[in-house]
PDB file of C-alpha atoms in Angstrom:
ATOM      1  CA  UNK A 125      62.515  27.071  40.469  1.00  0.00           C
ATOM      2  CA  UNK A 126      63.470  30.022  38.251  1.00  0.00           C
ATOM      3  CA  UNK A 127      63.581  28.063  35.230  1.00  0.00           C
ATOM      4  CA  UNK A 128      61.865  28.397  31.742  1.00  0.00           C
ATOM      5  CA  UNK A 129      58.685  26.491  32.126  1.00  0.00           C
ATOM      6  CA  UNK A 130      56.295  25.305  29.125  1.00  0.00           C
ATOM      7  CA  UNK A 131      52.958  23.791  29.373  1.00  0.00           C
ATOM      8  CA  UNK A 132      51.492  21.361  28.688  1.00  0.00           C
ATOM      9  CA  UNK A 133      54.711  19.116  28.717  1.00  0.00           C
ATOM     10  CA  UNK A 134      52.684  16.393  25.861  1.00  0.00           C
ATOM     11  CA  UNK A 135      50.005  17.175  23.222  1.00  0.00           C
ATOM     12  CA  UNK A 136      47.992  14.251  21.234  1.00  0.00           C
ATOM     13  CA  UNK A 137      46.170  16.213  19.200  1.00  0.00           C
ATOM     14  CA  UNK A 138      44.064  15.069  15.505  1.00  0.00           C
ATOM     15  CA  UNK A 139      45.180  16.848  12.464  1.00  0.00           C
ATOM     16  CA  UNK A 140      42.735  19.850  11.481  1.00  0.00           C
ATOM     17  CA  UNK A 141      42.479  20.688  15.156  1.00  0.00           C
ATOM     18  CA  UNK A 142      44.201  23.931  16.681  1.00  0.00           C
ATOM     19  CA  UNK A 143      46.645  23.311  19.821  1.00  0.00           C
ATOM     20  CA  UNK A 144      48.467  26.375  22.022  1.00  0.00           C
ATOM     21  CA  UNK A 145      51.364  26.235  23.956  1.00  0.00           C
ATOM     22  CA  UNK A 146      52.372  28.557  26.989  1.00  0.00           C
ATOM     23  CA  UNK A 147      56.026  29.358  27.856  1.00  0.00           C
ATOM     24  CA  UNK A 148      56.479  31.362  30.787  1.00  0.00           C
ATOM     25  CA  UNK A 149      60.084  32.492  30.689  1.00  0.00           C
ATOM     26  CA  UNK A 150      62.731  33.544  33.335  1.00  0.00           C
ATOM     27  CA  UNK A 151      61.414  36.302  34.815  1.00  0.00           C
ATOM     28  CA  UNK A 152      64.382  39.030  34.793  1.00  0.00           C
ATOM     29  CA  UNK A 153      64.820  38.333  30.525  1.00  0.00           C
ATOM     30  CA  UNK A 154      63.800  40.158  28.328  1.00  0.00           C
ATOM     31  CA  UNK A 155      63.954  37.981  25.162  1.00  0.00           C
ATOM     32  CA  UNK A 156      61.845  35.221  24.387  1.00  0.00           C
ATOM     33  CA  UNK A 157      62.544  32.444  21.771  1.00  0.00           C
ATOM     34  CA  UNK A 158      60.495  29.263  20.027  1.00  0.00           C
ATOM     35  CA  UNK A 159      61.998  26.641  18.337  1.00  0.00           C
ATOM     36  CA  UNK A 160      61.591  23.151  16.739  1.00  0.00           C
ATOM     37  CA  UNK A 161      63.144  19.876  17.253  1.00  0.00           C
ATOM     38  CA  UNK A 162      62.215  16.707  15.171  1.00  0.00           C
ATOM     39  CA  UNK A 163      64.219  13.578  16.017  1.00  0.00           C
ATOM     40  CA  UNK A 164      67.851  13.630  15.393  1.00  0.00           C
ATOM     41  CA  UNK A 165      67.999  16.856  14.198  1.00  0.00           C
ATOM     42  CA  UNK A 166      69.396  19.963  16.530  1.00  0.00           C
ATOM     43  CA  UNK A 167      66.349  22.868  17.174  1.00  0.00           C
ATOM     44  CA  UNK A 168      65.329  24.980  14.374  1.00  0.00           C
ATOM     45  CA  UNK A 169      64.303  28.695  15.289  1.00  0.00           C
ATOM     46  CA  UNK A 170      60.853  29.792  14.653  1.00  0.00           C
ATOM     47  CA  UNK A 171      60.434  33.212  15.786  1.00  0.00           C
ATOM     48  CA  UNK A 172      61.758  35.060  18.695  1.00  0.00           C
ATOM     49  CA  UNK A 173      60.758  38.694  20.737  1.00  0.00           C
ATOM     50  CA  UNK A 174      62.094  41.306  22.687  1.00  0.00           C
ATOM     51  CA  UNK A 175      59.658  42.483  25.272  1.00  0.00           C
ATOM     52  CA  UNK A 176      56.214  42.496  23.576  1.00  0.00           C
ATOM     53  CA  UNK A 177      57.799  42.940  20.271  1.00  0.00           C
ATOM     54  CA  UNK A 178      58.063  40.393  17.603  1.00  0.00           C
ATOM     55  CA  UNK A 179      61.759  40.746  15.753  1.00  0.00           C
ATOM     56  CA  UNK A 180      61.991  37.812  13.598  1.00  0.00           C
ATOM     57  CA  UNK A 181      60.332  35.268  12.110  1.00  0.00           C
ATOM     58  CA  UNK A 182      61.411  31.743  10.523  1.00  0.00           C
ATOM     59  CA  UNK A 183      59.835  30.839   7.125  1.00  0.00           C
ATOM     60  CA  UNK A 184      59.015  27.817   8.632  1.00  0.00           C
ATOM     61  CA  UNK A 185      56.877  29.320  10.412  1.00  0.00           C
ATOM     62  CA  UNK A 186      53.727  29.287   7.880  1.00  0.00           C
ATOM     63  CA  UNK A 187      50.850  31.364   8.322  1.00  0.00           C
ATOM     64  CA  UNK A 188      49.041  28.146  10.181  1.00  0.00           C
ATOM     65  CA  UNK A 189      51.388  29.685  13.095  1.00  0.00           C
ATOM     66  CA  UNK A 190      51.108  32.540  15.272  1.00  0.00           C
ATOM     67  CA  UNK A 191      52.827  33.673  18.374  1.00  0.00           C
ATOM     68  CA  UNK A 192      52.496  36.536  20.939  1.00  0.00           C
ATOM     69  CA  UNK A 193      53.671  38.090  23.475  1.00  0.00           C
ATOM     70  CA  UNK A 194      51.163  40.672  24.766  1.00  0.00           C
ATOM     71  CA  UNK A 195      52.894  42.084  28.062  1.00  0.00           C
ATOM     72  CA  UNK A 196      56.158  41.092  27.533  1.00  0.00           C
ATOM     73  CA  UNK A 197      55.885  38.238  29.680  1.00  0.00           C
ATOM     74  CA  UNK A 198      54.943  34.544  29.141  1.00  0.00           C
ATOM     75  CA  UNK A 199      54.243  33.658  25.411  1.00  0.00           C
ATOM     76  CA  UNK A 200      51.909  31.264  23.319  1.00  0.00           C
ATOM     77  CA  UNK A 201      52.228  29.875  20.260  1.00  0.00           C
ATOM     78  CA  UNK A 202      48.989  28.906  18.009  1.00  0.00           C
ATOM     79  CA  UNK A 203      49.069  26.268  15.458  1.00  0.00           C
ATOM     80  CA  UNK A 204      45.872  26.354  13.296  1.00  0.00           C
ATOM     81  CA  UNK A 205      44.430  23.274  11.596  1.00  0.00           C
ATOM     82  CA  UNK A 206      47.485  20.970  12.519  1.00  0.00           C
ATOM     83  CA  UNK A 207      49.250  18.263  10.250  1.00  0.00           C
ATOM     84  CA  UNK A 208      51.100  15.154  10.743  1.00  0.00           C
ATOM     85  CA  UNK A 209      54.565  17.191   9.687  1.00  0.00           C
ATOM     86  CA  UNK A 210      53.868  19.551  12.960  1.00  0.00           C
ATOM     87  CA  UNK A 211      54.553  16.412  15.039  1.00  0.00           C
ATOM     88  CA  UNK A 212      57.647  17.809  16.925  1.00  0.00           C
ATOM     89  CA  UNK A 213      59.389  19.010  20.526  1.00  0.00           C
ATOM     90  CA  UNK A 214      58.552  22.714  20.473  1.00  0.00           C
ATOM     91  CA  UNK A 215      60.812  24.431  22.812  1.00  0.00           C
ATOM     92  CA  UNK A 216      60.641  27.705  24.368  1.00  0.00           C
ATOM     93  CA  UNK A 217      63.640  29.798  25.081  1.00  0.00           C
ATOM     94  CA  UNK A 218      64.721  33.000  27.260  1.00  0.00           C
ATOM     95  CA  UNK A 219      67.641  35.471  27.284  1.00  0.00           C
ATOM     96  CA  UNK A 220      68.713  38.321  28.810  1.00  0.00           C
ATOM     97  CA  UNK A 221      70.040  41.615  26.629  1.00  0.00           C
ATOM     98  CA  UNK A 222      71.532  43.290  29.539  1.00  0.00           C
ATOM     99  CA  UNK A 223      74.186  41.069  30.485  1.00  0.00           C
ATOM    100  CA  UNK A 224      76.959  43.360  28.320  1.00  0.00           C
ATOM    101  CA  UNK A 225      78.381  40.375  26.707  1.00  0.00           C
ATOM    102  CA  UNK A 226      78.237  39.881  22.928  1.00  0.00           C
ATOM    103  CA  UNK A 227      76.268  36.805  22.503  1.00  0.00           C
ATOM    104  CA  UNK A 228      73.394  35.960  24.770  1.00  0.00           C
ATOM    105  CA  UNK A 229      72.977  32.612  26.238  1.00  0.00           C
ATOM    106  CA  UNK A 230      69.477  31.377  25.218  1.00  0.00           C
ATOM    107  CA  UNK A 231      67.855  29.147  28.837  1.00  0.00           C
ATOM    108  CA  UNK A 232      65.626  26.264  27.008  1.00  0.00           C
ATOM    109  CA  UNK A 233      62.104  24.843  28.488  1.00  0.00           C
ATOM    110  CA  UNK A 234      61.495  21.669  28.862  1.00  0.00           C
ATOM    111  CA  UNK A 235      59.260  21.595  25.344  1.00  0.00           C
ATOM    112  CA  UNK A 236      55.887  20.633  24.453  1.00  0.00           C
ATOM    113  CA  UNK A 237      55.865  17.200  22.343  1.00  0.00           C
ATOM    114  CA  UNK A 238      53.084  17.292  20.216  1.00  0.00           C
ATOM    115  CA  UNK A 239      51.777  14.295  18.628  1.00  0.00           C
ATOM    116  CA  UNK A 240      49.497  14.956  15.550  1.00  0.00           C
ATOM    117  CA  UNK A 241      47.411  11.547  14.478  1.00  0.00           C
TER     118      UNK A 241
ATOM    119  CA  UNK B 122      74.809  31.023   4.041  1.00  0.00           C
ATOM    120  CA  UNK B 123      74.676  30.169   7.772  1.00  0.00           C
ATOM    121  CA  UNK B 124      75.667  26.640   8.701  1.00  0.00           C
ATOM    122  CA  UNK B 125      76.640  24.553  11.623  1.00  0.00           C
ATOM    123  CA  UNK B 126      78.086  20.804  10.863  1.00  0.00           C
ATOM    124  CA  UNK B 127      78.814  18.253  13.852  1.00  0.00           C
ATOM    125  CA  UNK B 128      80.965  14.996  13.732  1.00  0.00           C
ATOM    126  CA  UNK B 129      81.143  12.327  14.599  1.00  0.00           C
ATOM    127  CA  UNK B 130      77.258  12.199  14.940  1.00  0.00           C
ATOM    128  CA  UNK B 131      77.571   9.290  17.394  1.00  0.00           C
ATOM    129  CA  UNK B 132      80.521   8.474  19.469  1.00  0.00           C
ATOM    130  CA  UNK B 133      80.684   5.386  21.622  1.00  0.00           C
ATOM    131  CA  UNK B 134      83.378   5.837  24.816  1.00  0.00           C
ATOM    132  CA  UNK B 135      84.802   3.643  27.038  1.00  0.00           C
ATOM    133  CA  UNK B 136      84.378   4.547  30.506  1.00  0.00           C
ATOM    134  CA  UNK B 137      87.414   6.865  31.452  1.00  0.00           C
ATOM    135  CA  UNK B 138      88.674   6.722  27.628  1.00  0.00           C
ATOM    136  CA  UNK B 139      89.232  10.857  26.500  1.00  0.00           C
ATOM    137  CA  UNK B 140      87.879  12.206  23.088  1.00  0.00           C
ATOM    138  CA  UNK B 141      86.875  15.217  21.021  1.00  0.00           C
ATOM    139  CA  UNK B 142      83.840  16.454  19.126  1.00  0.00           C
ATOM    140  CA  UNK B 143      84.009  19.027  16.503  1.00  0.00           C
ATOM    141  CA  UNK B 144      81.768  21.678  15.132  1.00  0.00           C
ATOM    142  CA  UNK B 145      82.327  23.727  12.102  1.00  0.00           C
ATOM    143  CA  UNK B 146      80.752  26.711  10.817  1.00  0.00           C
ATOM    144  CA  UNK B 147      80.171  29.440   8.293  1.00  0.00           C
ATOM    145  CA  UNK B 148      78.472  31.919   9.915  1.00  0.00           C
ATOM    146  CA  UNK B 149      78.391  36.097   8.832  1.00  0.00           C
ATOM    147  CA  UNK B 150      79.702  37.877  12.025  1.00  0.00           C
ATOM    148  CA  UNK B 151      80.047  35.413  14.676  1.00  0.00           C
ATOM    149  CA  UNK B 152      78.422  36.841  17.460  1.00  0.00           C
ATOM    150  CA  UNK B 153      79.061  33.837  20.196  1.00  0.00           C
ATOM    151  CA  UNK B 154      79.166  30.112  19.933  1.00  0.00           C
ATOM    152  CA  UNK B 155      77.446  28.319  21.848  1.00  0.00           C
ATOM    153  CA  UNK B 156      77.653  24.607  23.136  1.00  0.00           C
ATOM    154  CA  UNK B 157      74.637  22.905  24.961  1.00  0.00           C
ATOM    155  CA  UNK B 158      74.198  19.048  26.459  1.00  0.00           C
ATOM    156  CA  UNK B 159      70.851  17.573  25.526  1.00  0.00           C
ATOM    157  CA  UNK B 160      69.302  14.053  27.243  1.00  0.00           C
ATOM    158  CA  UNK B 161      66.321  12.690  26.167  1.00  0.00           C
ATOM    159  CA  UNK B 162      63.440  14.148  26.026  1.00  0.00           C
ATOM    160  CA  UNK B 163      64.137  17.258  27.688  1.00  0.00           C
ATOM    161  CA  UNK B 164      65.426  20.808  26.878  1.00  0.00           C
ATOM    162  CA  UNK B 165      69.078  21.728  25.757  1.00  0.00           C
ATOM    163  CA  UNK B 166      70.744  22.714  28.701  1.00  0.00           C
ATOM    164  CA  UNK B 167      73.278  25.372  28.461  1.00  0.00           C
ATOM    165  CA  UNK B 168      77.219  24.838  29.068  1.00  0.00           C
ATOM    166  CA  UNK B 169      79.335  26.890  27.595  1.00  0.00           C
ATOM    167  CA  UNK B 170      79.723  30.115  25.145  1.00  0.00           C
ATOM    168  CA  UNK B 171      83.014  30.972  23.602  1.00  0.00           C
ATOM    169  CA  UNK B 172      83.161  34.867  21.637  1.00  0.00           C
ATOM    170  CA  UNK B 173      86.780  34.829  19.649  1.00  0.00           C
ATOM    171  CA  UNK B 174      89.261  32.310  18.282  1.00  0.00           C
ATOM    172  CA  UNK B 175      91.899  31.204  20.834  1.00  0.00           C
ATOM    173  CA  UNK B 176      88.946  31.309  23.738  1.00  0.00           C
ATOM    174  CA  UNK B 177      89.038  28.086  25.812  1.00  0.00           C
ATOM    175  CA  UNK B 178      86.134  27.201  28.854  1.00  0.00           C
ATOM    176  CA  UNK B 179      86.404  23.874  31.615  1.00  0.00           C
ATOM    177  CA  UNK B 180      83.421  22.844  33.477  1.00  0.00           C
ATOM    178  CA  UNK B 181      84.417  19.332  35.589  1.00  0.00           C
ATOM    179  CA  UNK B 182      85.538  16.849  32.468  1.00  0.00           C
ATOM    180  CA  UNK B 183      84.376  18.776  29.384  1.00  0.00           C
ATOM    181  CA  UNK B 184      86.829  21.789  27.626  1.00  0.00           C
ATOM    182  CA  UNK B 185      85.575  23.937  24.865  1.00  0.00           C
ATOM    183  CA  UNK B 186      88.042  25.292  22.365  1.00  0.00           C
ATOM    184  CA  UNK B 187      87.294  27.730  19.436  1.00  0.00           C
ATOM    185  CA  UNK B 188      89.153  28.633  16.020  1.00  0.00           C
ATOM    186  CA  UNK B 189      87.617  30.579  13.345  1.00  0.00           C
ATOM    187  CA  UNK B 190      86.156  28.057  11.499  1.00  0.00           C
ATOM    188  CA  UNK B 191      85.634  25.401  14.318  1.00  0.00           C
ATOM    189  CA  UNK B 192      84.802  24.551  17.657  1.00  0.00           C
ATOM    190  CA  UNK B 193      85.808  21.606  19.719  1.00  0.00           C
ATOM    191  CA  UNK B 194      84.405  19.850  22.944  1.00  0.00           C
ATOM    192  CA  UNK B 195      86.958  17.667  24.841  1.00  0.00           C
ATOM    193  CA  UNK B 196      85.881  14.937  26.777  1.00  0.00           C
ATOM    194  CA  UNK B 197      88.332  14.059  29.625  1.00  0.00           C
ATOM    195  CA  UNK B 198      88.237  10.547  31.504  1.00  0.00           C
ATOM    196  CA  UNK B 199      84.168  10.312  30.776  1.00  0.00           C
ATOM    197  CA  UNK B 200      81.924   9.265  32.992  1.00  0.00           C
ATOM    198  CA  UNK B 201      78.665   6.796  32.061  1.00  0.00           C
ATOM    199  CA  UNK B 202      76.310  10.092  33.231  1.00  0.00           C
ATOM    200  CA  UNK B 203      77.967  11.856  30.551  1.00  0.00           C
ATOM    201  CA  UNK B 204      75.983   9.935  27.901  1.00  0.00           C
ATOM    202  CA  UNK B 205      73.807  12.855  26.071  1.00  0.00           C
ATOM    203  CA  UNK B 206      73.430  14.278  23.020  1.00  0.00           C
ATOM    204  CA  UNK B 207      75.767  17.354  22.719  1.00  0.00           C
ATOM    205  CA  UNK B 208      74.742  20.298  20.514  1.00  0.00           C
ATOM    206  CA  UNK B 209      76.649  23.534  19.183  1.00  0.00           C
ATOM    207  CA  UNK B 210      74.982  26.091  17.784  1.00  0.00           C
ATOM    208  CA  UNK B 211      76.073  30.026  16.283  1.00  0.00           C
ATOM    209  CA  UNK B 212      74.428  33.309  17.140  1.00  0.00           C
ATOM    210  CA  UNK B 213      75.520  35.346  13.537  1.00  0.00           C
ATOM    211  CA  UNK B 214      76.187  38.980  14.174  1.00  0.00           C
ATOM    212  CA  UNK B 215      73.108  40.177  12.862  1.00  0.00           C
ATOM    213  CA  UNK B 216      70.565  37.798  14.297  1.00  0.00           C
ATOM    214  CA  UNK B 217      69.485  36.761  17.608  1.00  0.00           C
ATOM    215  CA  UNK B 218      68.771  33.784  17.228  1.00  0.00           C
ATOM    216  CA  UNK B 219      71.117  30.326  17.049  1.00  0.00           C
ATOM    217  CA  UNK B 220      71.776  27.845  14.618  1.00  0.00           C
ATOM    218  CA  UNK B 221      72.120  24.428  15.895  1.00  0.00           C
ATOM    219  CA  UNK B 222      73.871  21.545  14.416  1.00  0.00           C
ATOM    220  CA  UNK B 223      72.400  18.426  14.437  1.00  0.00           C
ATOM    221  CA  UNK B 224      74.302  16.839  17.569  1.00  0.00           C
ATOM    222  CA  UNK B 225      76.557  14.546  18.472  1.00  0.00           C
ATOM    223  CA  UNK B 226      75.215  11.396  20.562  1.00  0.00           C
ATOM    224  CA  UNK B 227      78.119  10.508  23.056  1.00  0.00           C
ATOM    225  CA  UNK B 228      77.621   6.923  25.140  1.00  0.00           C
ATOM    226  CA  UNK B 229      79.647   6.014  27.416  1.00  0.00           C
ATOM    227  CA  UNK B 230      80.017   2.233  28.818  1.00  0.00           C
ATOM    228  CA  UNK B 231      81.088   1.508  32.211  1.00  0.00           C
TER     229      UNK B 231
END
């Protein structure tokens, strides 16, 4: 399977503790994306990279998050001393610059849901 | 400011019984649109993406249609695994990444 893969797939975690998620993305892109999905609501973007580079950030994401992506390959994402409003689907994302077309289709994970008691 | 607005948010079908959803934007630059099918608990998975007004995709019973405020997904004779959650979203010229709606929930009764 050539898919986007995240791990772990489920995260019960107590609030002040620190979690990290992995996303390994589809191997040939070179873009990388996280997002956020709370219930009902469509995924909000968090921060995204091309190779190793970080290009954007969300201002949700507070400085409780961090992200890398040190050999332009898989990617975590770090959230320090969680809270009950982190409980979401976090969802990984990968795309592919060189395709010549003008928007880039973005290939989605399967997510991390993290639980925050 | 950027902004993506589905409707209905929940549509209840009929087995076999055709429909529409709709997504407006606002969006500086539009750089693609994008529409994705969502069931629970899992990842958006990709359909379709439509780049200027007038542009039209099919994939089996779903057609996507865009106009330069709006997009629409048509639902032809639906089948019961059709039931998702359907999402559009915008890639804005200068960005790269998308803004998503909030989804339309589709169910469809045998």
């Amino acid at each position: 399977d050539t898919g986007v893969s995240q791990n772990p797939r489920h995260k019960i975690t107590k609030r002040g503790q620190n979690v990290t998620f992995r996303c390994d993305p589809i191997s040939e892109h070179n873009r990388l994306y996280w997002y956020r999905q709370t219930l009902g609501q469509g995924p909000e973007f968090l921060t995204y990279f091309q190779n190793e580079a970080q290009l954007e950030k969300s201002r949700l994401l507070s400085d409780r998050f961090s992200a890398e992506r040190p050999k332009g390959s898989f990617s975590t994402l770090e959230i320090q001393r969680t809270e009950q409003g982190d409980s979401a689907m976090y969802l990984c994302a990968s795309s592919s610059t060189r395709s010549g077309t003008g928007g880039h289709e973005q290939y989605f994970g399967p997510g991390t849901r993290l639980t925050v008691t | 400011e950027d902004q993506v607005t589905q409707s209905p948010e929940a549509l209840r079908l009929q087995e076999g019984e055709s429909s529409s959803l709709n997504c407006s934007y606002t969006v500086s630059g539009l750089r693609g649109l994008f529409w994705y099918r969502q069931d629970p608990g899992k990842g958006p998975e990709f359909l379709f993406t439509l780049y200027s007004a007038g542009e039209e995709k099919e994939k089996e019973r779903l057609k996507a249609t865009l106009t330069k405020k709006e997009s629409f997904l048509h639902i032809t004779a639906p089948k019961p695994e059709d039931s998702a959650t359907y999402l559009c979203a915008v890639q804005p010229g200068s960005q790269g990444n998308l803004i998503f709606g909030k989804g339309t929930k589709l169910s469809v009764k045998p």
